[in-house]
Amino acid sequence: MTFMQKQRVLVSVVGFSDVERHALNTVFRLSQSRDLSYAPYVPLTAPGVAVPKGVSEVALVDGESAEAVLSHAKEMPSGQRLIWIGRDAPEHAWRVMDRPIDWAAVLHDLDAVYAAKQADSGLLDLDVTAPAPLDPAFGEDVIGVRRALVVGADEQERTYLRTRLALAGVAQVDEVTTTEAAIAIIARNDYICGVFNLDDPQLDVWLLMRLFAEHNPKALTLATSELASPLAGWWSRRRVRRNAQRAGISALLARPIQPPEISVWLNLL
């Protein structure tokens, strides 16, 4: 098979909350470094951004939005595929997903749109009409699932990390907000990456990082803290960095999370 030239899939986006749109923007932005990237057909960002030329190949529709009614009534343009989020999907929907949105699955389906287009054109001899789900069924032990743990991050950080990890090929991201839940899930699963918010006062994060590192010695272990920021006092920065070094983690990063900084590490996965 020859190396795939850079390709772009245009996506029409209908509905979704501000947090979900932020996640979509993150998917679009981070995908630009891939051979297969995505762009909004109608820009989701600031005015002045040029509308992409051509016809969108995907319609990503929030089934709970008022505009979703139009997706039931109107005929889809030739070659366009509909990914529907929520209930009451129309019969012509190509994919249907429930909330909360699994961003790894969304990325999987967007990739499948390109593969289906190639198959339809005769360039690939593949059946992508019903790809296997990314995540294992509950209680099913599947070997090879790339898994990450996020401990104590706020909602916006979790949204960004889920999206960024999905682009790194991590199919399962577990999120915990209590020490007891974290201890149980660390003992139960194997991980390739863990991200810990040291600033969460409700968690014993240092204990959890040690347990995580002991159970997953080859995993990428990242800690985040406002005390690692250049805006923090020098003594606070020195103390948290010294403690982080003693904990044997991979890296201590500043909060709020800086995409270029954390991308350097997640690109290693």
PDB file of N, CA, C and O in Angstrom, residues 149-158 161 174-179 182 194-209 212 221-229 240 244 249 251-257 262:
ATOM      1  N   LEU A 149      -5.620   7.073  32.355  1.00  0.00           N
ATOM      2  CA  LEU A 149      -6.341   7.467  33.574  1.00  0.00           C
ATOM      3  C   LEU A 149      -6.168   8.969  33.784  1.00  0.00           C
ATOM      4  O   LEU A 149      -5.049   9.485  33.731  1.00  0.00           O
ATOM      5  N   VAL A 150      -7.275   9.675  34.020  1.00  0.00           N
ATOM      6  CA  VAL A 150      -7.250  11.109  34.319  1.00  0.00           C
ATOM      7  C   VAL A 150      -7.821  11.292  35.719  1.00  0.00           C
ATOM      8  O   VAL A 150      -8.966  10.914  35.990  1.00  0.00           O
ATOM      9  N   VAL A 151      -7.032  11.888  36.609  1.00  0.00           N
ATOM     10  CA  VAL A 151      -7.403  12.008  38.022  1.00  0.00           C
ATOM     11  C   VAL A 151      -7.500  13.481  38.414  1.00  0.00           C
ATOM     12  O   VAL A 151      -6.516  14.218  38.332  1.00  0.00           O
ATOM     13  N   GLY A 152      -8.708  13.909  38.791  1.00  0.00           N
ATOM     14  CA  GLY A 152      -8.887  15.217  39.417  1.00  0.00           C
ATOM     15  C   GLY A 152      -8.948  16.418  38.514  1.00  0.00           C
ATOM     16  O   GLY A 152      -8.984  17.547  39.014  1.00  0.00           O
ATOM     17  N   ALA A 153      -8.970  16.263  37.194  1.00  0.00           N
ATOM     18  CA  ALA A 153      -9.018  17.425  36.310  1.00  0.00           C
ATOM     19  C   ALA A 153     -10.426  18.016  36.304  1.00  0.00           C
ATOM     20  O   ALA A 153     -11.405  17.328  36.580  1.00  0.00           O
ATOM     21  N   ASP A 154     -10.525  19.329  35.965  1.00  0.00           N
ATOM     22  CA  ASP A 154     -11.851  19.931  35.847  1.00  0.00           C
ATOM     23  C   ASP A 154     -12.471  19.549  34.505  1.00  0.00           C
ATOM     24  O   ASP A 154     -11.850  18.882  33.675  1.00  0.00           O
ATOM     25  N   GLU A 155     -13.725  19.968  34.282  1.00  0.00           N
ATOM     26  CA  GLU A 155     -14.467  19.511  33.105  1.00  0.00           C
ATOM     27  C   GLU A 155     -13.776  19.905  31.801  1.00  0.00           C
ATOM     28  O   GLU A 155     -13.668  19.101  30.872  1.00  0.00           O
ATOM     29  N   GLN A 156     -13.298  21.147  31.723  1.00  0.00           N
ATOM     30  CA  GLN A 156     -12.660  21.593  30.485  1.00  0.00           C
ATOM     31  C   GLN A 156     -11.366  20.834  30.230  1.00  0.00           C
ATOM     32  O   GLN A 156     -11.078  20.452  29.092  1.00  0.00           O
ATOM     33  N   GLU A 157     -10.586  20.580  31.284  1.00  0.00           N
ATOM     34  CA  GLU A 157      -9.354  19.814  31.126  1.00  0.00           C
ATOM     35  C   GLU A 157      -9.649  18.384  30.700  1.00  0.00           C
ATOM     36  O   GLU A 157      -8.953  17.830  29.842  1.00  0.00           O
ATOM     37  N   ARG A 158     -10.678  17.772  31.297  1.00  0.00           N
ATOM     38  CA  ARG A 158     -11.031  16.399  30.927  1.00  0.00           C
ATOM     39  C   ARG A 158     -11.451  16.322  29.469  1.00  0.00           C
ATOM     40  O   ARG A 158     -11.093  15.381  28.755  1.00  0.00           O
ATOM     41  N   LEU A 161      -8.289  16.577  27.384  1.00  0.00           N
ATOM     42  CA  LEU A 161      -7.449  15.383  27.502  1.00  0.00           C
ATOM     43  C   LEU A 161      -8.067  14.191  26.787  1.00  0.00           C
ATOM     44  O   LEU A 161      -7.353  13.428  26.119  1.00  0.00           O
ATOM     45  N   ASP A 174     -10.285   6.612  31.470  1.00  0.00           N
ATOM     46  CA  ASP A 174     -11.039   6.532  32.720  1.00  0.00           C
ATOM     47  C   ASP A 174     -10.826   7.826  33.503  1.00  0.00           C
ATOM     48  O   ASP A 174      -9.696   8.303  33.636  1.00  0.00           O
ATOM     49  N   GLU A 175     -11.917   8.394  34.026  1.00  0.00           N
ATOM     50  CA  GLU A 175     -11.851   9.632  34.792  1.00  0.00           C
ATOM     51  C   GLU A 175     -12.361   9.377  36.204  1.00  0.00           C
ATOM     52  O   GLU A 175     -13.440   8.800  36.380  1.00  0.00           O
ATOM     53  N   VAL A 176     -11.598   9.791  37.207  1.00  0.00           N
ATOM     54  CA  VAL A 176     -12.009   9.571  38.595  1.00  0.00           C
ATOM     55  C   VAL A 176     -11.874  10.870  39.376  1.00  0.00           C
ATOM     56  O   VAL A 176     -11.002  11.702  39.092  1.00  0.00           O
ATOM     57  N   THR A 177     -12.753  11.042  40.366  1.00  0.00           N
ATOM     58  CA  THR A 177     -12.763  12.264  41.163  1.00  0.00           C
ATOM     59  C   THR A 177     -12.715  11.987  42.656  1.00  0.00           C
ATOM     60  O   THR A 177     -12.806  12.917  43.450  1.00  0.00           O
ATOM     61  N   THR A 178     -12.560  10.711  43.045  1.00  0.00           N
ATOM     62  CA  THR A 178     -12.409  10.376  44.461  1.00  0.00           C
ATOM     63  C   THR A 178     -11.218   9.438  44.626  1.00  0.00           C
ATOM     64  O   THR A 178     -10.892   8.665  43.719  1.00  0.00           O
ATOM     65  N   THR A 179     -10.592   9.497  45.804  1.00  0.00           N
ATOM     66  CA  THR A 179      -9.425   8.654  46.068  1.00  0.00           C
ATOM     67  C   THR A 179      -9.807   7.178  46.056  1.00  0.00           C
ATOM     68  O   THR A 179      -9.083   6.341  45.500  1.00  0.00           O
ATOM     69  N   ALA A 182     -10.278   5.906  42.561  1.00  0.00           N
ATOM     70  CA  ALA A 182      -8.997   5.840  41.858  1.00  0.00           C
ATOM     71  C   ALA A 182      -8.201   4.610  42.286  1.00  0.00           C
ATOM     72  O   ALA A 182      -7.613   3.914  41.445  1.00  0.00           O
ATOM     73  N   GLY A 194      -1.126   8.222  32.625  1.00  0.00           N
ATOM     74  CA  GLY A 194      -1.926   8.763  33.714  1.00  0.00           C
ATOM     75  C   GLY A 194      -1.665  10.252  33.844  1.00  0.00           C
ATOM     76  O   GLY A 194      -0.515  10.689  33.765  1.00  0.00           O
ATOM     77  N   VAL A 195      -2.728  11.043  34.025  1.00  0.00           N
ATOM     78  CA  VAL A 195      -2.603  12.493  34.202  1.00  0.00           C
ATOM     79  C   VAL A 195      -3.253  12.853  35.534  1.00  0.00           C
ATOM     80  O   VAL A 195      -4.442  12.560  35.753  1.00  0.00           O
ATOM     81  N   PHE A 196      -2.487  13.505  36.423  1.00  0.00           N
ATOM     82  CA  PHE A 196      -2.926  13.759  37.792  1.00  0.00           C
ATOM     83  C   PHE A 196      -2.896  15.259  38.088  1.00  0.00           C
ATOM     84  O   PHE A 196      -1.870  15.915  37.892  1.00  0.00           O
ATOM     85  N   ASN A 197      -4.016  15.771  38.606  1.00  0.00           N
ATOM     86  CA  ASN A 197      -4.113  17.173  39.006  1.00  0.00           C
ATOM     87  C   ASN A 197      -3.709  17.298  40.471  1.00  0.00           C
ATOM     88  O   ASN A 197      -4.478  16.936  41.369  1.00  0.00           O
ATOM     89  N   LEU A 198      -2.527  17.832  40.716  1.00  0.00           N
ATOM     90  CA  LEU A 198      -2.015  17.941  42.080  1.00  0.00           C
ATOM     91  C   LEU A 198      -2.771  18.978  42.904  1.00  0.00           C
ATOM     92  O   LEU A 198      -2.642  19.006  44.133  1.00  0.00           O
ATOM     93  N   ASP A 199      -3.551  19.844  42.243  1.00  0.00           N
ATOM     94  CA  ASP A 199      -4.223  20.936  42.949  1.00  0.00           C
ATOM     95  C   ASP A 199      -5.593  20.548  43.490  1.00  0.00           C
ATOM     96  O   ASP A 199      -6.265  21.369  44.101  1.00  0.00           O
ATOM     97  N   ASP A 200      -6.040  19.318  43.247  1.00  0.00           N
ATOM     98  CA  ASP A 200      -7.366  18.899  43.707  1.00  0.00           C
ATOM     99  C   ASP A 200      -7.314  18.564  45.198  1.00  0.00           C
ATOM    100  O   ASP A 200      -6.703  17.559  45.592  1.00  0.00           O
ATOM    101  N   PRO A 201      -7.956  19.375  46.060  1.00  0.00           N
ATOM    102  CA  PRO A 201      -7.873  19.147  47.512  1.00  0.00           C
ATOM    103  C   PRO A 201      -8.703  17.969  47.992  1.00  0.00           C
ATOM    104  O   PRO A 201      -8.550  17.528  49.146  1.00  0.00           O
ATOM    105  N   GLN A 202      -9.580  17.439  47.127  1.00  0.00           N
ATOM    106  CA  GLN A 202     -10.450  16.327  47.525  1.00  0.00           C
ATOM    107  C   GLN A 202      -9.772  14.964  47.362  1.00  0.00           C
ATOM    108  O   GLN A 202     -10.359  13.950  47.746  1.00  0.00           O
ATOM    109  N   LEU A 203      -8.569  14.954  46.776  1.00  0.00           N
ATOM    110  CA  LEU A 203      -7.892  13.695  46.463  1.00  0.00           C
ATOM    111  C   LEU A 203      -6.520  13.623  47.113  1.00  0.00           C
ATOM    112  O   LEU A 203      -5.843  14.645  47.278  1.00  0.00           O
ATOM    113  N   ASP A 204      -6.109  12.416  47.464  1.00  0.00           N
ATOM    114  CA  ASP A 204      -4.732  12.178  47.898  1.00  0.00           C
ATOM    115  C   ASP A 204      -3.920  11.855  46.637  1.00  0.00           C
ATOM    116  O   ASP A 204      -3.597  10.693  46.355  1.00  0.00           O
ATOM    117  N   VAL A 205      -3.592  12.896  45.870  1.00  0.00           N
ATOM    118  CA  VAL A 205      -3.023  12.701  44.542  1.00  0.00           C
ATOM    119  C   VAL A 205      -1.627  12.093  44.607  1.00  0.00           C
ATOM    120  O   VAL A 205      -1.259  11.249  43.782  1.00  0.00           O
ATOM    121  N   TRP A 206      -0.825  12.492  45.588  1.00  0.00           N
ATOM    122  CA  TRP A 206       0.542  11.957  45.675  1.00  0.00           C
ATOM    123  C   TRP A 206       0.516  10.445  45.922  1.00  0.00           C
ATOM    124  O   TRP A 206       1.292   9.696  45.329  1.00  0.00           O
ATOM    125  N   LEU A 207      -0.390   9.994  46.783  1.00  0.00           N
ATOM    126  CA  LEU A 207      -0.547   8.554  47.020  1.00  0.00           C
ATOM    127  C   LEU A 207      -0.973   7.854  45.735  1.00  0.00           C
ATOM    128  O   LEU A 207      -0.431   6.799  45.379  1.00  0.00           O
ATOM    129  N   LEU A 208      -1.930   8.436  45.032  1.00  0.00           N
ATOM    130  CA  LEU A 208      -2.442   7.816  43.819  1.00  0.00           C
ATOM    131  C   LEU A 208      -1.374   7.732  42.734  1.00  0.00           C
ATOM    132  O   LEU A 208      -1.298   6.744  42.004  1.00  0.00           O
ATOM    133  N   MET A 209      -0.545   8.762  42.631  1.00  0.00           N
ATOM    134  CA  MET A 209       0.536   8.722  41.636  1.00  0.00           C
ATOM    135  C   MET A 209       1.527   7.616  41.943  1.00  0.00           C
ATOM    136  O   MET A 209       1.996   6.921  41.044  1.00  0.00           O
ATOM    137  N   PHE A 212      -0.102   4.327  41.060  1.00  0.00           N
ATOM    138  CA  PHE A 212      -0.186   4.209  39.599  1.00  0.00           C
ATOM    139  C   PHE A 212       1.169   3.818  39.019  1.00  0.00           C
ATOM    140  O   PHE A 212       1.266   2.922  38.172  1.00  0.00           O
ATOM    141  N   THR A 221       3.536   9.007  33.141  1.00  0.00           N
ATOM    142  CA  THR A 221       2.859   9.570  34.304  1.00  0.00           C
ATOM    143  C   THR A 221       3.093  11.072  34.339  1.00  0.00           C
ATOM    144  O   THR A 221       4.223  11.532  34.526  1.00  0.00           O
ATOM    145  N   LEU A 222       2.018  11.842  34.156  1.00  0.00           N
ATOM    146  CA  LEU A 222       2.107  13.301  34.092  1.00  0.00           C
ATOM    147  C   LEU A 222       1.348  13.907  35.261  1.00  0.00           C
ATOM    148  O   LEU A 222       0.239  13.487  35.578  1.00  0.00           O
ATOM    149  N   ALA A 223       1.949  14.922  35.890  1.00  0.00           N
ATOM    150  CA  ALA A 223       1.296  15.674  36.957  1.00  0.00           C
ATOM    151  C   ALA A 223       1.137  17.124  36.510  1.00  0.00           C
ATOM    152  O   ALA A 223       2.004  17.666  35.816  1.00  0.00           O
ATOM    153  N   THR A 224       0.027  17.743  36.897  1.00  0.00           N
ATOM    154  CA  THR A 224      -0.211  19.146  36.556  1.00  0.00           C
ATOM    155  C   THR A 224      -0.482  19.936  37.831  1.00  0.00           C
ATOM    156  O   THR A 224      -1.094  19.422  38.778  1.00  0.00           O
ATOM    157  N   SER A 225      -0.018  21.183  37.857  1.00  0.00           N
ATOM    158  CA  SER A 225      -0.232  22.015  39.038  1.00  0.00           C
ATOM    159  C   SER A 225      -0.036  23.490  38.683  1.00  0.00           C
ATOM    160  O   SER A 225       0.816  23.835  37.860  1.00  0.00           O
ATOM    161  N   GLU A 226      -0.830  24.342  39.318  1.00  0.00           N
ATOM    162  CA  GLU A 226      -0.638  25.781  39.173  1.00  0.00           C
ATOM    163  C   GLU A 226       0.700  26.205  39.778  1.00  0.00           C
ATOM    164  O   GLU A 226       1.270  27.231  39.386  1.00  0.00           O
ATOM    165  N   LEU A 227       1.199  25.415  40.723  1.00  0.00           N
ATOM    166  CA  LEU A 227       2.479  25.744  41.363  1.00  0.00           C
ATOM    167  C   LEU A 227       3.661  25.500  40.437  1.00  0.00           C
ATOM    168  O   LEU A 227       4.783  25.918  40.737  1.00  0.00           O
ATOM    169  N   ALA A 228       3.438  24.807  39.321  1.00  0.00           N
ATOM    170  CA  ALA A 228       4.505  24.613  38.331  1.00  0.00           C
ATOM    171  C   ALA A 228       4.537  25.732  37.315  1.00  0.00           C
ATOM    172  O   ALA A 228       5.427  25.770  36.458  1.00  0.00           O
ATOM    173  N   SER A 229       3.582  26.648  37.399  1.00  0.00           N
ATOM    174  CA  SER A 229       3.522  27.765  36.455  1.00  0.00           C
ATOM    175  C   SER A 229       4.588  28.810  36.785  1.00  0.00           C
ATOM    176  O   SER A 229       4.949  28.990  37.957  1.00  0.00           O
ATOM    177  N   VAL A 240       7.299  21.827  44.785  1.00  0.00           N
ATOM    178  CA  VAL A 240       6.473  20.870  44.054  1.00  0.00           C
ATOM    179  C   VAL A 240       7.311  20.086  43.056  1.00  0.00           C
ATOM    180  O   VAL A 240       7.079  18.888  42.828  1.00  0.00           O
ATOM    181  N   ALA A 244       7.817  16.082  43.063  1.00  0.00           N
ATOM    182  CA  ALA A 244       7.495  15.343  41.845  1.00  0.00           C
ATOM    183  C   ALA A 244       8.648  14.441  41.427  1.00  0.00           C
ATOM    184  O   ALA A 244       8.446  13.301  40.998  1.00  0.00           O
ATOM    185  N   ILE A 249       7.708  10.616  38.659  1.00  0.00           N
ATOM    186  CA  ILE A 249       6.805  10.789  37.530  1.00  0.00           C
ATOM    187  C   ILE A 249       7.584  11.179  36.278  1.00  0.00           C
ATOM    188  O   ILE A 249       8.758  11.535  36.331  1.00  0.00           O
ATOM    189  N   ALA A 251       6.763  13.757  34.059  1.00  0.00           N
ATOM    190  CA  ALA A 251       6.879  15.203  33.869  1.00  0.00           C
ATOM    191  C   ALA A 251       5.889  15.928  34.767  1.00  0.00           C
ATOM    192  O   ALA A 251       4.805  15.413  35.065  1.00  0.00           O
ATOM    193  N   LEU A 252       6.272  17.134  35.190  1.00  0.00           N
ATOM    194  CA  LEU A 252       5.397  18.045  35.928  1.00  0.00           C
ATOM    195  C   LEU A 252       5.083  19.212  35.005  1.00  0.00           C
ATOM    196  O   LEU A 252       5.994  19.912  34.547  1.00  0.00           O
ATOM    197  N   LEU A 253       3.789  19.443  34.739  1.00  0.00           N
ATOM    198  CA  LEU A 253       3.364  20.457  33.786  1.00  0.00           C
ATOM    199  C   LEU A 253       2.519  21.515  34.483  1.00  0.00           C
ATOM    200  O   LEU A 253       1.864  21.249  35.489  1.00  0.00           O
ATOM    201  N   ALA A 254       2.529  22.712  33.916  1.00  0.00           N
ATOM    202  CA  ALA A 254       1.801  23.831  34.507  1.00  0.00           C
ATOM    203  C   ALA A 254       0.305  23.723  34.231  1.00  0.00           C
ATOM    204  O   ALA A 254      -0.116  23.173  33.216  1.00  0.00           O
ATOM    205  N   ARG A 255      -0.483  24.225  35.169  1.00  0.00           N
ATOM    206  CA  ARG A 255      -1.911  24.434  34.952  1.00  0.00           C
ATOM    207  C   ARG A 255      -2.160  25.940  34.932  1.00  0.00           C
ATOM    208  O   ARG A 255      -1.530  26.666  35.700  1.00  0.00           O
ATOM    209  N   PRO A 256      -3.121  26.408  34.089  1.00  0.00           N
ATOM    210  CA  PRO A 256      -3.920  25.645  33.138  1.00  0.00           C
ATOM    211  C   PRO A 256      -3.041  24.906  32.121  1.00  0.00           C
ATOM    212  O   PRO A 256      -1.942  25.352  31.799  1.00  0.00           O
ATOM    213  N   ILE A 257      -3.557  23.777  31.642  1.00  0.00           N
ATOM    214  CA  ILE A 257      -2.803  22.944  30.710  1.00  0.00           C
ATOM    215  C   ILE A 257      -2.485  23.726  29.443  1.00  0.00           C
ATOM    216  O   ILE A 257      -3.355  24.372  28.857  1.00  0.00           O
ATOM    217  N   ILE A 262       1.903  19.827  26.767  1.00  0.00           N
ATOM    218  CA  ILE A 262       1.454  18.464  27.018  1.00  0.00           C
ATOM    219  C   ILE A 262       1.524  17.609  25.760  1.00  0.00           C
ATOM    220  O   ILE A 262       1.712  16.401  25.821  1.00  0.00           O
TER     221      ILE A 262
END
